[in-house]
Coordinates of C-alpha atoms in Angstrom, one line a residue:
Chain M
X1 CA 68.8 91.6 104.2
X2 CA 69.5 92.1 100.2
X3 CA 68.9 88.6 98.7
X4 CA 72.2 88.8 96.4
X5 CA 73.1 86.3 94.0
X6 CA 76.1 85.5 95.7
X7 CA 74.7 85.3 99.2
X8 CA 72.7 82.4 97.7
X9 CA 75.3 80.5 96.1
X10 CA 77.5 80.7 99.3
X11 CA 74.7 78.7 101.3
X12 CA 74.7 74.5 100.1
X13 CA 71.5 72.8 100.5
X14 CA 69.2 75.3 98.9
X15 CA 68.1 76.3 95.5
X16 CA 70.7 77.2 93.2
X17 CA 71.2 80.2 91.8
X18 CA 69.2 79.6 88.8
X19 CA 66.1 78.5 90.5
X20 CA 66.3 81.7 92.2
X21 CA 66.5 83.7 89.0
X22 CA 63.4 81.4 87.9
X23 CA 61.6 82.2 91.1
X24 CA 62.0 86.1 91.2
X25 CA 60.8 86.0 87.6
X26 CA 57.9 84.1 88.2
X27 CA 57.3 86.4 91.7
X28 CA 58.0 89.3 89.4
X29 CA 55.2 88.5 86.7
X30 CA 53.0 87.9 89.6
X31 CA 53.4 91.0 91.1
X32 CA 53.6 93.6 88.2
X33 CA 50.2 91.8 87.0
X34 CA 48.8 93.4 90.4
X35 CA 50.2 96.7 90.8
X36 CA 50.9 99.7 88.0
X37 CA 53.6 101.0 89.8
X38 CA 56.7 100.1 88.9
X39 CA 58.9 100.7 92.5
X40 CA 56.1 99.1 94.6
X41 CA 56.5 95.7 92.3
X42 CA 60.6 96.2 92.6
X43 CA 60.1 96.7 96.1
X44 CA 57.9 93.8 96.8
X45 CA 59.8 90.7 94.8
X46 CA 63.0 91.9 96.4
X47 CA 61.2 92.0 100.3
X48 CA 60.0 88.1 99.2
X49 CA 63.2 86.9 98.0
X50 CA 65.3 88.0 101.0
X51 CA 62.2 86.8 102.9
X52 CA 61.8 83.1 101.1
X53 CA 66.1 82.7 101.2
X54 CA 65.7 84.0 105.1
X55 CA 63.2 81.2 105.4
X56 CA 64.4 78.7 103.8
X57 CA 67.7 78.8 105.8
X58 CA 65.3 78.5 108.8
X59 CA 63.3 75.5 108.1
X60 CA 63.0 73.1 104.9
X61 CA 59.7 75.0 102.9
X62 CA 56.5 72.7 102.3
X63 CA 56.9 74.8 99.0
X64 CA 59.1 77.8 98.0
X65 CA 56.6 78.6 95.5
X66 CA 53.9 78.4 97.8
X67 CA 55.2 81.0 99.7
X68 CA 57.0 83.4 97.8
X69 CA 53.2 83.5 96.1
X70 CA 51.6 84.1 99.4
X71 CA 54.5 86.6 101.2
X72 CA 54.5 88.3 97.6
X73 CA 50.2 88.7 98.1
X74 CA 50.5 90.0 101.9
X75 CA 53.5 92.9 100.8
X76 CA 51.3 94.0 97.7
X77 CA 48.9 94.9 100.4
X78 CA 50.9 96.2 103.2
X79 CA 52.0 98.5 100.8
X80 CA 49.0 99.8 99.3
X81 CA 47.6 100.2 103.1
X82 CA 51.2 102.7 103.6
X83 CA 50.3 104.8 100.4
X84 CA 46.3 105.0 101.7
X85 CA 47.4 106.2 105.5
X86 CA 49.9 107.8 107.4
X87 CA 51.0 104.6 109.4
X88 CA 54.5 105.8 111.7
X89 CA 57.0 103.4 111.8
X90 CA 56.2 100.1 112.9
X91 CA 58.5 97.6 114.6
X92 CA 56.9 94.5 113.6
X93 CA 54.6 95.0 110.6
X94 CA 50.9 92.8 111.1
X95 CA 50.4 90.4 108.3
X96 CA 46.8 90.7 105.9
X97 CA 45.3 88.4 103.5
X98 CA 42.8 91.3 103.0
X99 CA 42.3 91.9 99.2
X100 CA 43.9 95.1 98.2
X101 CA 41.2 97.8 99.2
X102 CA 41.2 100.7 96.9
X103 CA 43.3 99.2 93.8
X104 CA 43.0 102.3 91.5
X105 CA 40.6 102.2 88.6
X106 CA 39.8 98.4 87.4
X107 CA 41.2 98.5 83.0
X108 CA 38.0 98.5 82.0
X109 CA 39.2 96.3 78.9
X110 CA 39.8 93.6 81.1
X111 CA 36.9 94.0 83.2
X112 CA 34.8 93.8 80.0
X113 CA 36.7 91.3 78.5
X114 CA 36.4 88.8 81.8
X115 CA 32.2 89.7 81.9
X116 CA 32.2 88.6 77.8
X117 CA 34.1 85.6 78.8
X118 CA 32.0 84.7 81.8
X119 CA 28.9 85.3 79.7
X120 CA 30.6 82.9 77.4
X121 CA 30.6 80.1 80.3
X122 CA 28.2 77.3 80.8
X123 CA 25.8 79.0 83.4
X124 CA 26.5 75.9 86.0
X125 CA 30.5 76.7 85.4
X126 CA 29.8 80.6 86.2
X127 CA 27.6 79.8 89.0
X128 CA 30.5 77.8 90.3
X129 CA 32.8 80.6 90.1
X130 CA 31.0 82.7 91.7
X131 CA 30.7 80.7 94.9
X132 CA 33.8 79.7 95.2
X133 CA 36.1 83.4 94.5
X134 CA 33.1 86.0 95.5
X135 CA 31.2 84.6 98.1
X136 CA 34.5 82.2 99.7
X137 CA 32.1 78.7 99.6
X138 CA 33.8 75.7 100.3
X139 CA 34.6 73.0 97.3
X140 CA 32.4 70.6 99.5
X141 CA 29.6 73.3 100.2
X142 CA 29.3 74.2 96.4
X143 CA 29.0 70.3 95.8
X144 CA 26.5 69.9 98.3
X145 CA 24.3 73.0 97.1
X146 CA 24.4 72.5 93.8
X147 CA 24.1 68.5 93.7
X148 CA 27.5 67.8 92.5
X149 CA 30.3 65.5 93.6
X150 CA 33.5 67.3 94.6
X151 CA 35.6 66.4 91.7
X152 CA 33.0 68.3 89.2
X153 CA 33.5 71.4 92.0
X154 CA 36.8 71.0 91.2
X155 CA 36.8 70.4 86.8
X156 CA 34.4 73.7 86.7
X157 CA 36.9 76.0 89.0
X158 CA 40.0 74.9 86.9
X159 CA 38.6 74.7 83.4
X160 CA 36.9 78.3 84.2
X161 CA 40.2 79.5 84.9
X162 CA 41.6 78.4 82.4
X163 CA 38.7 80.0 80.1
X164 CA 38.9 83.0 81.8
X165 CA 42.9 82.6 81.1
X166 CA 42.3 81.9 77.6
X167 CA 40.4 84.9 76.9
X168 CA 43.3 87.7 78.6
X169 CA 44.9 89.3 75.6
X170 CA 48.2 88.3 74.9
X171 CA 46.9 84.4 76.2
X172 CA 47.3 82.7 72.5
X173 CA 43.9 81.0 71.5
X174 CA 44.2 77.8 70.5
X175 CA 41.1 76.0 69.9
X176 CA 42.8 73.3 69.0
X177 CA 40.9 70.6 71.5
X178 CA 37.1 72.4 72.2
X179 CA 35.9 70.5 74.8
Chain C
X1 CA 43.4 69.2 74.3
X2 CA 45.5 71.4 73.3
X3 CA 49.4 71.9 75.0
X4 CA 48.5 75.1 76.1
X5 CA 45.5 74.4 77.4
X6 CA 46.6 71.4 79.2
X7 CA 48.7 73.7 81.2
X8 CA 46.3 76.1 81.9
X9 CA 44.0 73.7 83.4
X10 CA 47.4 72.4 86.1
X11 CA 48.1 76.3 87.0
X12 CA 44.2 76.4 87.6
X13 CA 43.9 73.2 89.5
X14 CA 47.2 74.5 92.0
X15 CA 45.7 77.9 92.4
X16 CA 42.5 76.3 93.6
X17 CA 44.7 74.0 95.5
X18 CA 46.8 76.8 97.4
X19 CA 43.5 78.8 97.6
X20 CA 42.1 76.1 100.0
X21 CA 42.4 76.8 104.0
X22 CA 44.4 73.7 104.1
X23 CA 47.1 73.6 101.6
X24 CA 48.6 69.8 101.9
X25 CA 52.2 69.4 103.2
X26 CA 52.4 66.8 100.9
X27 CA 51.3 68.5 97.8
X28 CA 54.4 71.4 98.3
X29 CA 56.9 69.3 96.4
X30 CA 54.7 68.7 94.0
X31 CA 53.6 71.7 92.7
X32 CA 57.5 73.4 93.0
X33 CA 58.1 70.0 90.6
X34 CA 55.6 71.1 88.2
X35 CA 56.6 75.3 87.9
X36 CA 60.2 73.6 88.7
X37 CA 59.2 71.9 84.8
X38 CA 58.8 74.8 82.3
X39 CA 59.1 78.4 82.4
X40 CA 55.3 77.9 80.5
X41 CA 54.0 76.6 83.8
X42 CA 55.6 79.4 85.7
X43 CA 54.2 81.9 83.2
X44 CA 50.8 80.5 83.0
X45 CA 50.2 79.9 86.9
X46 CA 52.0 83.8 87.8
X47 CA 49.2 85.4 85.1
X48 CA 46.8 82.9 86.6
X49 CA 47.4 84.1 90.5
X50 CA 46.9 87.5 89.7
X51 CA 44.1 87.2 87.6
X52 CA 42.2 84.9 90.7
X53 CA 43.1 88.0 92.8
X54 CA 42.7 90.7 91.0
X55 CA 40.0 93.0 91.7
X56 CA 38.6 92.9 88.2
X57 CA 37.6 89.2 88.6
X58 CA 35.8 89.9 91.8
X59 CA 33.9 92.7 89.9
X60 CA 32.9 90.8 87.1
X61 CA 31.9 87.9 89.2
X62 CA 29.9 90.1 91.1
X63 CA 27.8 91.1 88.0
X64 CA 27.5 88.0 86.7
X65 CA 26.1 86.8 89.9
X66 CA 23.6 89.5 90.2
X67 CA 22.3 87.9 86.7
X68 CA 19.4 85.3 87.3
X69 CA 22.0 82.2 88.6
X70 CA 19.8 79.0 86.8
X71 CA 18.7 76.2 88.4
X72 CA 21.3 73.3 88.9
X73 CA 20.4 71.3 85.7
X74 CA 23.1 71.9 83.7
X75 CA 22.7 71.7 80.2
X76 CA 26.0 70.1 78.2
X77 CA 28.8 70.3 80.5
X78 CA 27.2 69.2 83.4
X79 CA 25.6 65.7 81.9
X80 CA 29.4 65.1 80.7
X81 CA 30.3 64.9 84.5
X82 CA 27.3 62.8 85.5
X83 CA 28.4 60.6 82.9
X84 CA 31.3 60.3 84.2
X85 CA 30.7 60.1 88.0
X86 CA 28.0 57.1 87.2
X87 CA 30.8 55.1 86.3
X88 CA 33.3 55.6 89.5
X89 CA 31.5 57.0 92.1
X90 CA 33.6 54.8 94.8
X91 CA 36.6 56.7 93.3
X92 CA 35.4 60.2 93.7
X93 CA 34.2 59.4 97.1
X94 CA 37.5 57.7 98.2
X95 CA 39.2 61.0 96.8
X96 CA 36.9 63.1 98.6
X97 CA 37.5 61.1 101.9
X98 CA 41.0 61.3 101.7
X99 CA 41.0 65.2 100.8
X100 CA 38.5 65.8 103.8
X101 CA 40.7 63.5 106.1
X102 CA 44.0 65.2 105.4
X103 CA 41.8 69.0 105.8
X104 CA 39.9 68.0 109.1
X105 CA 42.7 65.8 111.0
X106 CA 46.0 67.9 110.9
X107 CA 43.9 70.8 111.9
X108 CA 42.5 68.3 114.9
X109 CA 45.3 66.7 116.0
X110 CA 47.6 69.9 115.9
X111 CA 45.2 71.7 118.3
X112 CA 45.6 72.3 121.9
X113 CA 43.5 73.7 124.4
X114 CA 44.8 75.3 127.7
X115 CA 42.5 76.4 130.7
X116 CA 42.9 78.2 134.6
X117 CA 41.0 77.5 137.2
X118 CA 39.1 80.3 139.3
X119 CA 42.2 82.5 141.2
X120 CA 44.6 80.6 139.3
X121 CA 47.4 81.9 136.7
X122 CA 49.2 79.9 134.2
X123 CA 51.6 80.2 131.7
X124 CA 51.9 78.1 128.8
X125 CA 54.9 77.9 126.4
X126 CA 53.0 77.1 122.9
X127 CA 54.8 74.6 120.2
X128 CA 56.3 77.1 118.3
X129 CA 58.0 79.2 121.0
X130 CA 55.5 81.5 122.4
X131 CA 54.6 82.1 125.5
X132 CA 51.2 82.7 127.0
X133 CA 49.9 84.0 130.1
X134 CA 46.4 83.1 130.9
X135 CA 44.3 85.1 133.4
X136 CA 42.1 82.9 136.1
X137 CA 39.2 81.2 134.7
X138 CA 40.5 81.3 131.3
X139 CA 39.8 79.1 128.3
X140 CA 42.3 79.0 125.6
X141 CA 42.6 76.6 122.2
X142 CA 46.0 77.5 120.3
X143 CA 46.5 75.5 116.7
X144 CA 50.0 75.4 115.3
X145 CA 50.2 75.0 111.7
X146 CA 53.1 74.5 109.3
X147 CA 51.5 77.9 107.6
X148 CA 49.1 79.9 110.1
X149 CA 49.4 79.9 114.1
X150 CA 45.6 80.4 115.8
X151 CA 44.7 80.8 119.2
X152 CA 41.1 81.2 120.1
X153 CA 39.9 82.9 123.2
X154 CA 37.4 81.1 124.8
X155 CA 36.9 83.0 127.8
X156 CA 39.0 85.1 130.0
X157 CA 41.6 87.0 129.3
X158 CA 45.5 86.0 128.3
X159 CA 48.6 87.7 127.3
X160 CA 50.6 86.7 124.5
X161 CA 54.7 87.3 123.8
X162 CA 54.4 86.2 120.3
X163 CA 57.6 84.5 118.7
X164 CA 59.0 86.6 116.0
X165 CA 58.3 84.6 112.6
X166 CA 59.3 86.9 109.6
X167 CA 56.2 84.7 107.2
X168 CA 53.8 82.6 109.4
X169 CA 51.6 85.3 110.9
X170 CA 49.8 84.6 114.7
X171 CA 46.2 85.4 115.3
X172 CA 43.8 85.7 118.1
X173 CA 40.3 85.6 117.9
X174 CA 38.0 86.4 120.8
X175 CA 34.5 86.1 119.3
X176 CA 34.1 88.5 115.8
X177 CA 37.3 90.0 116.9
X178 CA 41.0 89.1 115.8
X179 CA 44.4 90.2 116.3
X180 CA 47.1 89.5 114.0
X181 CA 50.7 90.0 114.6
X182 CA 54.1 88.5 113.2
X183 CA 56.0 89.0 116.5
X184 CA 55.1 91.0 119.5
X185 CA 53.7 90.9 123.1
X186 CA 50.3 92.2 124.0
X187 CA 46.9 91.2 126.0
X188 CA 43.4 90.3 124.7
X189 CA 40.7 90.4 127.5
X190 CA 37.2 88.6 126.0
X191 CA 34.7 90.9 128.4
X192 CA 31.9 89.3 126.8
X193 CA 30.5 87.7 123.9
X194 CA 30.4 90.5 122.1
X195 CA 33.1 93.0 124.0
X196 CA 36.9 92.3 123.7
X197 CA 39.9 94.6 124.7
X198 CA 43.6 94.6 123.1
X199 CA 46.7 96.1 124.6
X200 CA 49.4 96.0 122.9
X201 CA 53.2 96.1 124.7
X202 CA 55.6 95.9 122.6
X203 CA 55.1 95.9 118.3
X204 CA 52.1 96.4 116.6
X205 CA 48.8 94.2 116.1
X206 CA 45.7 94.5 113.9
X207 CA 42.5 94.1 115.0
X208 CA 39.7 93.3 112.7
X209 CA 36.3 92.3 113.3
X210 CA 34.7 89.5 111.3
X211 CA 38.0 88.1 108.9
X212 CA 38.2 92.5 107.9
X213 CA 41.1 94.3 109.0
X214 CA 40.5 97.6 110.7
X215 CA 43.0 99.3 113.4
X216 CA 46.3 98.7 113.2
X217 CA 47.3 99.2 117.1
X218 CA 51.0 100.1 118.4
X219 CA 53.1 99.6 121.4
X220 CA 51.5 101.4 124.6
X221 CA 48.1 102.0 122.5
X222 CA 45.0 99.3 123.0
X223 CA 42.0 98.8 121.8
X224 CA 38.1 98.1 122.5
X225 CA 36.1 96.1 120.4
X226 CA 32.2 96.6 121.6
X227 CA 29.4 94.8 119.6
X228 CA 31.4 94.9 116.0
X229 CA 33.0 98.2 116.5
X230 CA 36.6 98.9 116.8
X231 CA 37.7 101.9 119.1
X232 CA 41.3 102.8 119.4
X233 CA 42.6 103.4 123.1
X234 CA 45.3 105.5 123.0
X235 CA 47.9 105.2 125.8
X236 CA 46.9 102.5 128.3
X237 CA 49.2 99.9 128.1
X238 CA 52.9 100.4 129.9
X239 CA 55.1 97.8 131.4
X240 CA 53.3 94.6 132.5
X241 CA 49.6 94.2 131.9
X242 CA 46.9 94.5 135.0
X243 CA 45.5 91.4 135.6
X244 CA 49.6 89.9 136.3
X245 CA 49.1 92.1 139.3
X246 CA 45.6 91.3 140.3
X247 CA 44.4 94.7 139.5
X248 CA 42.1 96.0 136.5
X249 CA 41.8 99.6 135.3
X250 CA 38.2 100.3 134.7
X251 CA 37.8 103.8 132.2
X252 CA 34.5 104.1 131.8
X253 CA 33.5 100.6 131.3
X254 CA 29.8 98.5 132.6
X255 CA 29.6 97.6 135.8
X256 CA 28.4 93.8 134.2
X257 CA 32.1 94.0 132.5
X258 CA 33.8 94.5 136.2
X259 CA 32.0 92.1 137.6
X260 CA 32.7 89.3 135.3
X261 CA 36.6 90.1 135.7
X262 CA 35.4 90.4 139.3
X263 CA 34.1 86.8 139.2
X264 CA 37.2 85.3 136.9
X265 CA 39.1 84.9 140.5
X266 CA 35.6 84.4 142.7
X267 CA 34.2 80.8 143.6
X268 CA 31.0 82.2 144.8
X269 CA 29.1 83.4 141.7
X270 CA 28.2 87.3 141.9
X271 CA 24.6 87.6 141.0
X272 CA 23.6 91.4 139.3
X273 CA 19.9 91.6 140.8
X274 CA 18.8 94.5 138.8
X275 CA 19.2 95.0 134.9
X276 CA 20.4 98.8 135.0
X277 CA 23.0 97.9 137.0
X278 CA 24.6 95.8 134.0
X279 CA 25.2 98.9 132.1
X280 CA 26.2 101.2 135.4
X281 CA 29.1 102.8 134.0
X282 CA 32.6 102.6 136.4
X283 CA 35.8 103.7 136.4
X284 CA 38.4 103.5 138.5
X285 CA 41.2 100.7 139.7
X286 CA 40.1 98.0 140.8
X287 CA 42.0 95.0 143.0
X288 CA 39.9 92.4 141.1
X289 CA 42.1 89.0 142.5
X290 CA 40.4 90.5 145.8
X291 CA 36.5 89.4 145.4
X292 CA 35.9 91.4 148.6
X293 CA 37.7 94.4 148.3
X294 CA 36.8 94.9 144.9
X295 CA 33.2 94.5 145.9
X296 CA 33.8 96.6 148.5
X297 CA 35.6 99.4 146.7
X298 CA 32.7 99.4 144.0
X299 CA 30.0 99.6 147.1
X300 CA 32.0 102.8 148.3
X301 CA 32.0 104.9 145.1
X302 CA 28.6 103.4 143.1
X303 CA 25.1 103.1 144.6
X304 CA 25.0 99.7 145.1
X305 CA 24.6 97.1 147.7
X306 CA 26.3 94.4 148.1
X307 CA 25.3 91.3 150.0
X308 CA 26.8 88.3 150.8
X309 CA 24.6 84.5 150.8
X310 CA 26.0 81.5 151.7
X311 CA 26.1 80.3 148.1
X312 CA 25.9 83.5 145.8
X313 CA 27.0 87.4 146.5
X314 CA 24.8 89.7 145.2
X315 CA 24.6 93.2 144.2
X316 CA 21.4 95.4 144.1
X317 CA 20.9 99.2 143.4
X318 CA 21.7 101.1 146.2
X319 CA 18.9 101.9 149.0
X320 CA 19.2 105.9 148.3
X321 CA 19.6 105.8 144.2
X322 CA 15.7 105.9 144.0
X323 CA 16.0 109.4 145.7
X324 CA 18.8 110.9 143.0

């Protein structure tokens, strides 16, 4: 089901049009951030539109965001599990929140770049990071292990994010407020 | 802090938000209200998402983590927060309650657990329009969230029509093992523990061991999961599965595995007297809703004995195997 503008507009009680536009922009930047390949990312923001408007004419969404992030995620993967096997044609496809498995060669610019700006980090902040996105610990376990309340958890994952952010080229650096 | 910052620091607070097992209900309208805002917060959280995910991230964390990790006595930084926590500790532990209550009790309350009794079928229509057929003696806990549908196999053995839903996936898991479908019908039979089959009869499932996806199985085609490894089964599942019928197909399969299928539909408990026996290799098609027979038809083609107590049935290595 093609999500076309005008299949959108035809519908009251959703979106309008121009949230859609913002929507498949945003799923768009998302999505050619992750993948090189140029038809893959064209594939996969169309598949989550039509999927998000079929949706969303099904039920009322917790968050259309929220989704189109996490259908957008599963796609990138089905289809990088299609290009690494011969997989027949299915007639339901299985859903994975499997991280992509052989995403080509990491840029080693931004690979470097992220290890300066984690070296950059307040040790507790890195250690924080590290529990939480490599080894999957809890908000409440890292608090416990590491003797701190969950609202620290919480400050160190966002502001470490946001330093790792900071420091992607093309991120403008403003060191305006240092904490 | 700067604007920019400021908005780096929301995009990072929803991705860890979203990232979270349990993403509040509440929260949704919320955070499409803040990328609703500004195409900056779009931008900013889009970049953000990818860089969380990306395998770069992973990579460097993984270096920086093989670095000596120091001791939790933060220098700086972390005296700020202690600062800051000595003076409203009641509110960070009222926050915390509230974020643990709304994690731990939807899960709870949204959680239903279905069981047979011995000889008994039953078939359960789950919340969000599926239907499931459990085997006798089977134990099953389904949880229907606004985002993920789980069942967990207890014990015994079920099979599942799965409503189509084109986002919110449905999963099994039967110990390390777990299927994961959008829409389809097939059977997951928990031998043991550590031993779980899949049949899959109409679509396709995966089956992963321990959160990893592995096999991706298709109509007609099954699967055996045996102590952490996945071994596809090519062919075995056609119209209804076996146990509907009463009967099991045994290819090459321990005897131990029969006889707890076996014992699913017994009352009397069927006692293994010997340890080889466990491992005694069988095939062949059994009528396992008929303790007897079953026994019976095992006693004809293995060397084993079968005898009945008044409490317990037991089975013990055949008088002649010694002599083979």
């Amino acid at each position: 089901m093609p999500a076309s503008p005008h299949q959108i507009e035809s519908l009251a009680g959703e979106p309008p049009a121009e949230d859609w536009r913002a929507i498949a922009a945003t799923l768009g930047r998302y999505v050619r951030a992750r993948t090189n390949r140029a038809d893959v990312a064209e594939d996969v923001v169309q598949e989550t539109l039509s999927r998000l408007v079929h949706q969303s004419r099904l039920q009322k969404l917790v968050s259309i965001y929220a989704l189109g992030f996490r259908i957008a995620a599963n796609l990138l993967v089905d289809h990088h599990r299609r290009d690494s096997r011969y997989v027949a044609e299915r007639e339901e496809e299985p859903a994975s929140q499997a991280p992509l498995p052989d995403r080509v060669l990491v840029g080693r610019q931004e690979l470097a770049i992220l290890n300066d700006a984690l070296a950059a980090m307040p040790p507790l902040r890195r250690d924080v990071l590290v529990r939480r996105r490599l080894q999957g610990q809890s908000c409440a376990a890292i608090a416990r292990d590491l003797g701190l309340s969950p609202k620290a958890v919480e400050k160190h994952i966002t502001r470490g994010l946001a330093d790792l952010h900071k420091a992607m080229p093309g991120n403008a650096v403003m060191r305006g407020g240092e904490r | 802090m700067s604007r920019e910052n400021q908005i780096a620091e929301e995009a990072a607070g929803w991705i860890d938000r979203l990232n979270q097992p349990a993403f509040d209900a509440a929260a949704g309208p919320n955070f499409d209200a803040w990328m609703a805002a500004s195409p900056r917060h779009r931008d900013v959280f889009a970049d953000l998402q990818a860089l969380w995910q990306s395998e770069a991230l992973v990579e460097a964390l993984g270096q920086a983590g093989r670095a000596p990790i120091t001791a939790p006595a933060p220098p700086e930084p972390g005296n700020r927060f202690r600062r800051t926590w000595a003076t409203a500790p009641r509110l960070a532990a009222a926050a915390c309650a509230m974020l643990l209550a709304i994690m731990l009790i939807l899960p709870i309350v949204s959680t239903s657990t279905y069981r047979s009794g011995a000889g008994k079928f039953r078939s359960v229509v789950l919340a969000d329009g599926s239907r499931v057929d459990l085997s006798s003696d089977t134990e099953l806990r389904v949880r229907i969230l606004p985002w993920e549908r789980t069942a967990t196999l207890v014990r015994g053995e079920a099979f599942f029509d799965v409503h189509h839903e084109g986002v919110r996936a449905f999963r099994v898991t039967s110990g390390t093992t777990s299927v994961r479908v959008l829409g389809t019908a097939f059977n997951v039979d928990r031998q043991s523990p550590t031993r779980t089959a899949v049949s899959v009869y109409r679509g396709a499932v995966e089956v992963g061991v321990d959160g990893a996806a592995n096999l991706v199985v298709r109509k007609g085609d099954g699967a055996r999961v045996v102590d952490g490894h996945v071994v596809a089964q090519p062919r075995i599942a056609e119209g209804a599965p076996d146990w509907k019928s009463g009967w099991f197909e045994a290819s090459d399969i321990p005897l131990g595995v029969l006889i707890g299928k076996v014992q699913r539909y017994s009352a009397r408990p069927i006692l293994l007297q010997d340890r080889s026996l466990q491992a005694l290799p069988i095939s062949g098609r059994f009528h396992i809703a008929d303790t007897d027979r079953a026994l019976q038809a095992v006693q004809a083609a293995y060397h084993v004995e079968v005898a009945y107590g008044p409490k317990t049935i037991s089975i013990r290595p055949g008088a002649r195997a010694e002599d083979h």
